[in-house]
Amino acid sequence: MSERLVEQLHALIRSASTDLPADVEAALSEAERKEPPGGTAANAFGAILDNVKMARANLTPICQDTGSLIFHVYHPVTMDTLAFRRAIEAATGQATRDILLRPNAVDPVTGKNTGTNLGAGVPYVSFKAWEQDEIRVKLMLKGGGSENVGAQYRLPDSALGAGRDLKGIRKCVLDAVFKAQGMGCAPGVIGVGIGGDRATSYLLSKEQFFRRLGSSNDDPQLDAFEKSLHADLNQLGIGPMGFGGRTTVLGVFVAKQARHPATFYVSVSYMCWACRRKEMTLKNGEAVYDQA
Amino acid sequence: MIKLEIPIPEPKIRELRVGDTVLLSGLVVTARDAGHKLMVEERPRFLDDLLREGVIYHCGPVVRKEGERWTFVAAGPTTSSREEPYQAKVIESYTVRGVIGKGGMGAATKEACRKFGAVYLHAVGGCGTSIAQSVKEVVAVHKLEEFGTPEAFWVIRVVDFPVIVTMDTHGNSIHDQVREQSKQVYERLLND
C-alpha cells in the first residue's frame, strides 16, 4: 500500500469535511439574499455562511456530524482495488485520529462505537472500471440526520394518488420534502432515483449528490422535470432549518434506470445544506483535486 | 437579544416567546439517543444537580483530547425528533428548563414544556465549528466508554450560546406553524 496514496486520500477527506464546495456556498449566499434582512431565515443563512468560512479557515469540520463516508472510485482495469480499499481505510482511520472525522461507525447490536470509522461495511466504496488511464475518486460525507428523512415509494401509491409516470414521481418528491420539514437541515439537495430495485434505487438517488448545483440533466425530459420540481418545492415555504422561508431546497437531481416490469420504485434522498463532496483525479501518481 | 444564565428559574422561562433570540451561558449537558433511553429507563442520579433547572443539548460533538483535557472542535445540534419518545418524561423527572436541538419536537414535548415550564431552543444545524466557539470548557464526561463519543453525556460550560426559542411554555411552536402553512401548499401542489 502506497503511503503517498494514503496521504492523498487523507487530503481529500480533510477537504470534504472542512471546505464546502463553492457552488453550494454560492447557492446559500443567494438564498440569504432572497430573505428579508434581519429576519430569522436571513439570520440562519448568515450563521451558516459564517460557520462555513470559519471551518475553512480553521481546518475544522463544518458540521460535527461528519457523516458516513461514501467513495466512488473510477479506475483503469489494471488497478488493484483491494490495495486501494486498504488505502482508503488507512486514510479514514488517520483522518479520525486527526479530528477531521467524528467516529461514526457503531455496531447496531452491541451498540459499541469502533472509534475509527471502520467497521463491517464501512466506509462504503464502489469501484467502477473505465477505459481512461487515470483514477477518479469521488467522496461524499453523508450526514445521519438527512439520511433519516430519505424515503422510498412503490408506485402506484394510492394514498398519494401517484401512478407510474412523472406526475406520480413528482408527488413522491413533494411528499418526502414536506415530511422532512427542517429535520434534514434544510435547505437540502434532493436526489431522486427512478427505477431499479430497492437497493439500487436508493444508490442512484444518492449518487446524484455528486452533481454540481445548477448543472443541467443530460436528459432533456428529466432536466425540465428537475427545474419545475425545484420551483414547486420552494413554494412549500419550509425554509432554512424549518424556520419558514423562500428556499427549502438548493437543488433537485433526478436519474432513471431500468426497472423490472412488476416494480416501480422512486427513492428520494436528502442531503443537508452542508453538501460535502470532493473529487480527486490521480494520474501517474499525481493528485489533482476538484477538477470539474 | 435575551441573555440567560443556567440554571434558569421557571418564571424566566415562562417569559420567553417563540421567535426570541437567546444567548445562553452556564453548564449544559449533551444527551442524544442512548442518553435519553438511559435517563428514562434507569433514571440515573448523577445528572440530578446538573439538570435541575438546567439545559440539555442534543449534540454529538467532535472532540479533541490533549493530556487529560478535552475540548470541543465541532458541536452543532442533532435532529431532536428522535428523542420525542423520551423528552417529556426527562423534562418532568429532572426539572429541565431548556432543550437545545434542531428540527423541533412533537406534541408530547410541547405539552411537557407548557406543563412543567420548559422551552425548546433551536440552534442552527450544521454550524459545528462556530457553535464550538461558545463552548469554553469541557467540565466532565459520563458514559464515554459505554456510549462512545457522539452519545456520551458531555458536561460543558458555554458562554453566549446563540439559540432561538421555537417552542415556548404557552403552547406555541414555530414548527407546528411552518408545518401547517407548508401542508396547505403541499396539498394544493399534490392536486395540481
Short mmCIF file of N, CA and C in Angstrom, two decimals, chain A residues 2-137:
data_model
loop_
_atom_site.label_atom_id
_atom_site.label_comp_id
_atom_site.label_asym_id
_atom_site.label_seq_id
_atom_site.Cartn_x
_atom_site.Cartn_y
_atom_site.Cartn_z
N SER A 2 0.56 2.15 -0.91
CA SER A 2 1.41 3.34 -1.05
C SER A 2 1.06 4.39 0.01
N GLU A 3 2.09 4.80 0.74
CA GLU A 3 1.88 5.84 1.76
C GLU A 3 1.44 7.15 1.13
N ARG A 4 1.93 7.36 -0.08
CA ARG A 4 1.57 8.59 -0.78
C ARG A 4 0.07 8.62 -1.09
N LEU A 5 -0.44 7.48 -1.53
CA LEU A 5 -1.87 7.39 -1.82
C LEU A 5 -2.69 7.65 -0.56
N VAL A 6 -2.24 7.11 0.57
CA VAL A 6 -2.96 7.34 1.83
C VAL A 6 -2.98 8.84 2.15
N GLU A 7 -1.85 9.49 1.94
CA GLU A 7 -1.80 10.94 2.18
C GLU A 7 -2.74 11.70 1.26
N GLN A 8 -2.78 11.28 -0.01
CA GLN A 8 -3.66 11.96 -0.97
C GLN A 8 -5.13 11.77 -0.61
N LEU A 9 -5.48 10.57 -0.17
CA LEU A 9 -6.87 10.30 0.24
C LEU A 9 -7.20 11.05 1.53
N HIS A 10 -6.23 11.15 2.42
CA HIS A 10 -6.42 11.90 3.66
C HIS A 10 -6.70 13.37 3.35
N ALA A 11 -5.97 13.91 2.39
CA ALA A 11 -6.20 15.31 1.99
C ALA A 11 -7.60 15.48 1.40
N LEU A 12 -8.05 14.46 0.67
CA LEU A 12 -9.40 14.51 0.09
C LEU A 12 -10.46 14.53 1.21
N ILE A 13 -10.27 13.70 2.22
CA ILE A 13 -11.22 13.64 3.34
C ILE A 13 -11.21 14.98 4.10
N ARG A 14 -9.99 15.50 4.33
CA ARG A 14 -9.90 16.78 5.06
C ARG A 14 -10.63 17.88 4.32
N SER A 15 -10.44 17.92 3.03
CA SER A 15 -11.08 18.95 2.23
C SER A 15 -12.60 18.79 2.24
N ALA A 16 -13.07 17.54 2.16
CA ALA A 16 -14.52 17.31 2.17
C ALA A 16 -15.14 17.74 3.50
N SER A 17 -14.45 17.49 4.59
CA SER A 17 -15.01 17.77 5.91
C SER A 17 -14.98 19.25 6.27
N THR A 18 -13.98 19.97 5.76
CA THR A 18 -13.75 21.34 6.25
C THR A 18 -14.04 22.43 5.23
N ASP A 19 -14.16 22.08 3.96
CA ASP A 19 -14.22 23.09 2.90
C ASP A 19 -15.45 22.84 2.02
N LEU A 20 -16.52 23.59 2.26
CA LEU A 20 -17.76 23.39 1.50
C LEU A 20 -17.53 23.75 0.03
N PRO A 21 -18.06 22.94 -0.91
CA PRO A 21 -17.88 23.26 -2.34
C PRO A 21 -18.40 24.66 -2.68
N ALA A 22 -17.71 25.29 -3.63
CA ALA A 22 -18.02 26.69 -3.99
C ALA A 22 -19.46 26.84 -4.51
N ASP A 23 -19.94 25.87 -5.27
CA ASP A 23 -21.30 26.00 -5.82
C ASP A 23 -22.35 25.95 -4.70
N VAL A 24 -22.07 25.17 -3.65
CA VAL A 24 -23.03 25.08 -2.54
C VAL A 24 -23.02 26.38 -1.74
N GLU A 25 -21.81 26.89 -1.49
CA GLU A 25 -21.70 28.15 -0.74
C GLU A 25 -22.39 29.28 -1.52
N ALA A 26 -22.20 29.31 -2.84
CA ALA A 26 -22.83 30.37 -3.65
C ALA A 26 -24.35 30.26 -3.58
N ALA A 27 -24.87 29.03 -3.60
CA ALA A 27 -26.33 28.83 -3.53
C ALA A 27 -26.88 29.28 -2.17
N LEU A 28 -26.10 29.07 -1.11
CA LEU A 28 -26.53 29.50 0.23
C LEU A 28 -26.51 31.03 0.32
N SER A 29 -25.50 31.67 -0.30
CA SER A 29 -25.43 33.13 -0.30
C SER A 29 -26.62 33.72 -1.06
N GLU A 30 -26.94 33.08 -2.17
CA GLU A 30 -28.08 33.55 -2.96
C GLU A 30 -29.38 33.41 -2.16
N ALA A 31 -29.50 32.30 -1.43
CA ALA A 31 -30.69 32.07 -0.60
C ALA A 31 -30.79 33.13 0.50
N GLU A 32 -29.65 33.51 1.05
CA GLU A 32 -29.65 34.55 2.10
C GLU A 32 -30.18 35.87 1.54
N ARG A 33 -29.75 36.20 0.33
CA ARG A 33 -30.17 37.47 -0.28
C ARG A 33 -31.67 37.51 -0.57
N LYS A 34 -32.29 36.35 -0.71
CA LYS A 34 -33.72 36.32 -1.03
C LYS A 34 -34.61 36.53 0.20
N GLU A 35 -34.01 36.47 1.40
CA GLU A 35 -34.82 36.58 2.62
C GLU A 35 -34.82 38.02 3.13
N PRO A 36 -35.89 38.43 3.80
CA PRO A 36 -35.92 39.78 4.38
C PRO A 36 -34.78 39.95 5.39
N PRO A 37 -33.96 41.01 5.23
CA PRO A 37 -32.81 41.20 6.12
C PRO A 37 -33.24 41.28 7.59
N GLY A 38 -32.47 40.65 8.45
CA GLY A 38 -32.75 40.73 9.89
C GLY A 38 -33.77 39.71 10.37
N GLY A 39 -34.43 39.02 9.44
CA GLY A 39 -35.41 38.01 9.83
C GLY A 39 -34.73 36.71 10.26
N THR A 40 -35.54 35.79 10.80
CA THR A 40 -35.00 34.52 11.30
C THR A 40 -34.31 33.72 10.19
N ALA A 41 -34.92 33.71 9.00
CA ALA A 41 -34.35 32.92 7.89
C ALA A 41 -33.01 33.52 7.45
N ALA A 42 -32.99 34.85 7.29
CA ALA A 42 -31.74 35.50 6.86
C ALA A 42 -30.66 35.29 7.90
N ASN A 43 -31.02 35.37 9.17
CA ASN A 43 -30.03 35.16 10.23
C ASN A 43 -29.50 33.73 10.23
N ALA A 44 -30.39 32.78 9.96
CA ALA A 44 -29.93 31.39 9.90
C ALA A 44 -28.92 31.21 8.77
N PHE A 45 -29.22 31.79 7.60
CA PHE A 45 -28.25 31.71 6.49
C PHE A 45 -26.95 32.42 6.85
N GLY A 46 -27.08 33.54 7.55
CA GLY A 46 -25.88 34.26 7.97
C GLY A 46 -25.01 33.39 8.87
N ALA A 47 -25.64 32.70 9.82
CA ALA A 47 -24.90 31.82 10.74
C ALA A 47 -24.25 30.67 9.97
N ILE A 48 -24.98 30.13 9.00
CA ILE A 48 -24.47 29.03 8.18
C ILE A 48 -23.23 29.48 7.40
N LEU A 49 -23.32 30.64 6.77
CA LEU A 49 -22.21 31.13 5.93
C LEU A 49 -20.99 31.50 6.79
N ASP A 50 -21.24 32.07 7.97
CA ASP A 50 -20.13 32.37 8.89
C ASP A 50 -19.41 31.08 9.29
N ASN A 51 -20.21 30.06 9.58
CA ASN A 51 -19.64 28.78 10.00
C ASN A 51 -18.81 28.15 8.88
N VAL A 52 -19.31 28.26 7.65
CA VAL A 52 -18.59 27.69 6.51
C VAL A 52 -17.20 28.35 6.38
N LYS A 53 -17.17 29.66 6.52
CA LYS A 53 -15.89 30.39 6.40
C LYS A 53 -14.94 30.04 7.55
N MET A 54 -15.53 29.92 8.75
CA MET A 54 -14.72 29.63 9.94
C MET A 54 -14.11 28.22 9.84
N ALA A 55 -14.90 27.27 9.38
CA ALA A 55 -14.41 25.88 9.25
C ALA A 55 -13.27 25.82 8.24
N ARG A 56 -13.42 26.55 7.15
CA ARG A 56 -12.40 26.55 6.10
C ARG A 56 -11.10 27.17 6.63
N ALA A 57 -11.25 28.27 7.36
CA ALA A 57 -10.06 28.97 7.89
C ALA A 57 -9.37 28.14 8.96
N ASN A 58 -10.16 27.48 9.82
CA ASN A 58 -9.58 26.73 10.95
C ASN A 58 -9.24 25.29 10.61
N LEU A 59 -9.62 24.83 9.42
CA LEU A 59 -9.47 23.42 9.04
C LEU A 59 -10.14 22.49 10.06
N THR A 60 -11.35 22.87 10.48
CA THR A 60 -12.13 22.03 11.40
C THR A 60 -13.43 21.64 10.69
N PRO A 61 -14.08 20.56 11.15
CA PRO A 61 -15.28 20.10 10.45
C PRO A 61 -16.37 21.17 10.39
N ILE A 62 -16.98 21.30 9.22
CA ILE A 62 -18.11 22.23 9.04
C ILE A 62 -19.21 21.84 10.02
N CYS A 63 -19.52 20.55 10.05
CA CYS A 63 -20.57 20.03 10.93
C CYS A 63 -19.97 18.91 11.78
N GLN A 64 -20.42 18.83 13.03
CA GLN A 64 -19.90 17.77 13.91
C GLN A 64 -20.32 16.38 13.42
N ASP A 65 -21.45 16.31 12.69
CA ASP A 65 -21.76 15.03 12.06
C ASP A 65 -20.99 14.98 10.75
N THR A 66 -19.84 14.36 10.80
CA THR A 66 -19.00 14.27 9.61
C THR A 66 -19.48 13.13 8.70
N GLY A 67 -20.59 12.54 9.09
CA GLY A 67 -21.32 11.68 8.18
C GLY A 67 -20.78 10.27 7.99
N SER A 68 -21.39 9.59 7.04
CA SER A 68 -20.86 8.31 6.54
C SER A 68 -20.02 8.63 5.32
N LEU A 69 -18.91 7.93 5.18
CA LEU A 69 -18.04 8.17 4.02
C LEU A 69 -18.49 7.30 2.87
N ILE A 70 -18.74 7.93 1.73
CA ILE A 70 -19.18 7.21 0.54
C ILE A 70 -18.20 7.53 -0.59
N PHE A 71 -17.47 6.50 -1.01
CA PHE A 71 -16.47 6.67 -2.07
C PHE A 71 -16.95 6.00 -3.35
N HIS A 72 -16.80 6.71 -4.45
CA HIS A 72 -16.97 6.10 -5.77
C HIS A 72 -15.63 6.23 -6.49
N VAL A 73 -15.07 5.10 -6.87
CA VAL A 73 -13.74 5.11 -7.48
C VAL A 73 -13.85 4.59 -8.91
N TYR A 74 -13.46 5.42 -9.87
CA TYR A 74 -13.41 5.04 -11.28
C TYR A 74 -11.96 4.77 -11.62
N HIS A 75 -11.68 3.61 -12.20
CA HIS A 75 -10.28 3.20 -12.28
C HIS A 75 -10.00 2.40 -13.55
N PRO A 76 -8.74 2.43 -14.02
CA PRO A 76 -8.34 1.56 -15.13
C PRO A 76 -8.46 0.09 -14.69
N VAL A 77 -8.70 -0.79 -15.62
CA VAL A 77 -8.93 -2.21 -15.27
C VAL A 77 -7.73 -2.83 -14.53
N THR A 78 -6.56 -2.26 -14.75
CA THR A 78 -5.35 -2.85 -14.15
C THR A 78 -5.15 -2.47 -12.68
N MET A 79 -5.95 -1.57 -12.15
CA MET A 79 -5.73 -1.12 -10.77
C MET A 79 -6.07 -2.20 -9.76
N ASP A 80 -5.27 -2.29 -8.70
CA ASP A 80 -5.51 -3.25 -7.62
C ASP A 80 -6.54 -2.65 -6.64
N THR A 81 -7.78 -3.11 -6.76
CA THR A 81 -8.83 -2.50 -5.94
C THR A 81 -8.73 -2.89 -4.47
N LEU A 82 -8.16 -4.06 -4.19
CA LEU A 82 -8.01 -4.45 -2.78
C LEU A 82 -7.02 -3.53 -2.08
N ALA A 83 -5.92 -3.23 -2.75
CA ALA A 83 -4.93 -2.32 -2.16
C ALA A 83 -5.52 -0.93 -2.01
N PHE A 84 -6.32 -0.53 -3.00
CA PHE A 84 -6.92 0.80 -2.94
C PHE A 84 -7.88 0.91 -1.75
N ARG A 85 -8.63 -0.16 -1.53
CA ARG A 85 -9.56 -0.16 -0.40
C ARG A 85 -8.78 -0.05 0.93
N ARG A 86 -7.67 -0.76 1.00
CA ARG A 86 -6.86 -0.67 2.24
C ARG A 86 -6.33 0.75 2.44
N ALA A 87 -5.99 1.42 1.34
CA ALA A 87 -5.50 2.80 1.45
C ALA A 87 -6.63 3.72 1.94
N ILE A 88 -7.85 3.49 1.44
CA ILE A 88 -9.00 4.29 1.90
C ILE A 88 -9.22 4.07 3.40
N GLU A 89 -9.09 2.82 3.83
CA GLU A 89 -9.30 2.53 5.26
C GLU A 89 -8.22 3.18 6.11
N ALA A 90 -6.98 3.14 5.63
CA ALA A 90 -5.89 3.76 6.39
C ALA A 90 -6.11 5.27 6.49
N ALA A 91 -6.50 5.89 5.38
CA ALA A 91 -6.72 7.34 5.37
C ALA A 91 -7.90 7.72 6.27
N THR A 92 -8.93 6.88 6.28
CA THR A 92 -10.10 7.15 7.12
C THR A 92 -9.73 7.08 8.59
N GLY A 93 -8.97 6.06 8.96
CA GLY A 93 -8.52 5.93 10.34
C GLY A 93 -7.67 7.12 10.76
N GLN A 94 -6.76 7.53 9.86
CA GLN A 94 -5.89 8.67 10.17
C GLN A 94 -6.71 9.96 10.30
N ALA A 95 -7.66 10.17 9.40
CA ALA A 95 -8.49 11.38 9.45
C ALA A 95 -9.32 11.41 10.74
N THR A 96 -9.71 10.24 11.25
CA THR A 96 -10.45 10.18 12.50
C THR A 96 -9.54 10.57 13.66
N ARG A 97 -8.31 10.03 13.66
CA ARG A 97 -7.36 10.40 14.72
C ARG A 97 -7.01 11.88 14.66
N ASP A 98 -7.05 12.46 13.46
CA ASP A 98 -6.71 13.88 13.30
C ASP A 98 -7.91 14.80 13.55
N ILE A 99 -9.01 14.25 14.04
CA ILE A 99 -10.20 15.02 14.42
C ILE A 99 -10.84 15.71 13.21
N LEU A 100 -10.63 15.14 12.04
CA LEU A 100 -11.32 15.65 10.85
C LEU A 100 -12.65 14.93 10.67
N LEU A 101 -12.77 13.77 11.33
CA LEU A 101 -14.00 12.98 11.29
C LEU A 101 -14.39 12.60 12.72
N ARG A 102 -15.68 12.60 12.98
CA ARG A 102 -16.17 12.06 14.25
C ARG A 102 -16.29 10.55 14.09
N PRO A 103 -15.97 9.77 15.13
CA PRO A 103 -16.16 8.32 14.99
C PRO A 103 -17.65 8.00 14.82
N ASN A 104 -18.03 7.51 13.65
CA ASN A 104 -19.44 7.33 13.32
C ASN A 104 -19.80 5.90 12.94
N ALA A 105 -18.97 4.93 13.33
CA ALA A 105 -19.28 3.54 12.99
C ALA A 105 -19.67 2.79 14.26
N VAL A 106 -20.95 2.44 14.36
CA VAL A 106 -21.49 1.82 15.57
C VAL A 106 -22.02 0.42 15.23
N ASP A 107 -21.66 -0.56 16.03
CA ASP A 107 -22.23 -1.90 15.87
C ASP A 107 -23.71 -1.83 16.29
N PRO A 108 -24.63 -2.18 15.38
CA PRO A 108 -26.04 -1.98 15.70
C PRO A 108 -26.59 -2.96 16.74
N VAL A 109 -25.86 -4.01 17.03
CA VAL A 109 -26.36 -4.97 18.03
C VAL A 109 -25.72 -4.72 19.39
N THR A 110 -24.40 -4.58 19.41
CA THR A 110 -23.75 -4.35 20.72
C THR A 110 -23.80 -2.88 21.13
N GLY A 111 -24.02 -1.98 20.17
CA GLY A 111 -24.03 -0.56 20.48
C GLY A 111 -22.64 0.05 20.60
N LYS A 112 -21.61 -0.74 20.37
CA LYS A 112 -20.24 -0.24 20.51
C LYS A 112 -19.83 0.59 19.30
N ASN A 113 -19.23 1.74 19.59
CA ASN A 113 -18.65 2.56 18.54
C ASN A 113 -17.22 2.08 18.33
N THR A 114 -16.85 1.78 17.08
CA THR A 114 -15.50 1.26 16.85
C THR A 114 -14.44 2.33 17.12
N GLY A 115 -14.85 3.59 17.07
CA GLY A 115 -13.92 4.68 17.36
C GLY A 115 -13.03 5.07 16.20
N THR A 116 -13.16 4.36 15.08
CA THR A 116 -12.21 4.55 13.96
C THR A 116 -12.89 4.90 12.65
N ASN A 117 -14.20 4.86 12.61
CA ASN A 117 -14.95 4.97 11.35
C ASN A 117 -14.76 3.76 10.44
N LEU A 118 -14.14 2.72 10.97
CA LEU A 118 -14.02 1.47 10.22
C LEU A 118 -14.90 0.43 10.91
N GLY A 119 -15.51 -0.42 10.12
CA GLY A 119 -16.39 -1.45 10.68
C GLY A 119 -17.00 -2.23 9.54
N ALA A 120 -17.87 -3.16 9.88
CA ALA A 120 -18.46 -4.00 8.84
C ALA A 120 -19.20 -3.13 7.82
N GLY A 121 -18.75 -3.17 6.58
CA GLY A 121 -19.45 -2.46 5.51
C GLY A 121 -19.10 -0.99 5.37
N VAL A 122 -18.28 -0.45 6.26
CA VAL A 122 -17.93 0.97 6.14
C VAL A 122 -16.41 1.14 6.17
N PRO A 123 -15.89 2.17 5.50
CA PRO A 123 -16.61 3.07 4.61
C PRO A 123 -17.13 2.36 3.36
N TYR A 124 -18.18 2.93 2.78
CA TYR A 124 -18.73 2.38 1.55
C TYR A 124 -17.82 2.77 0.39
N VAL A 125 -17.40 1.78 -0.38
CA VAL A 125 -16.57 2.07 -1.56
C VAL A 125 -17.14 1.32 -2.75
N SER A 126 -17.39 2.05 -3.82
CA SER A 126 -17.86 1.43 -5.06
C SER A 126 -16.76 1.59 -6.11
N PHE A 127 -16.33 0.48 -6.68
CA PHE A 127 -15.30 0.52 -7.72
C PHE A 127 -15.95 0.32 -9.08
N LYS A 128 -15.60 1.21 -10.01
CA LYS A 128 -16.12 1.08 -11.38
C LYS A 128 -14.95 1.21 -12.34
N ALA A 129 -14.71 0.14 -13.09
CA ALA A 129 -13.62 0.19 -14.07
C ALA A 129 -14.05 1.05 -15.25
N TRP A 130 -13.10 1.80 -15.81
CA TRP A 130 -13.38 2.56 -17.02
C TRP A 130 -12.19 2.50 -17.95
N GLU A 131 -12.36 3.10 -19.13
CA GLU A 131 -11.31 2.94 -20.14
C GLU A 131 -10.23 4.00 -20.06
N GLN A 132 -10.42 5.00 -19.20
CA GLN A 132 -9.41 6.05 -19.09
C GLN A 132 -8.21 5.54 -18.29
N ASP A 133 -7.06 6.21 -18.46
CA ASP A 133 -5.85 5.73 -17.78
C ASP A 133 -5.64 6.44 -16.44
N GLU A 134 -6.62 7.21 -16.00
CA GLU A 134 -6.49 7.90 -14.71
C GLU A 134 -7.52 7.34 -13.73
N ILE A 135 -7.28 7.64 -12.44
CA ILE A 135 -8.21 7.20 -11.39
C ILE A 135 -8.97 8.43 -10.90
N ARG A 136 -10.27 8.33 -10.80
CA ARG A 136 -11.03 9.44 -10.21
C ARG A 136 -11.72 8.93 -8.95
N VAL A 137 -11.51 9.65 -7.87
CA VAL A 137 -12.11 9.28 -6.58
C VAL A 137 -13.11 10.37 -6.22
#
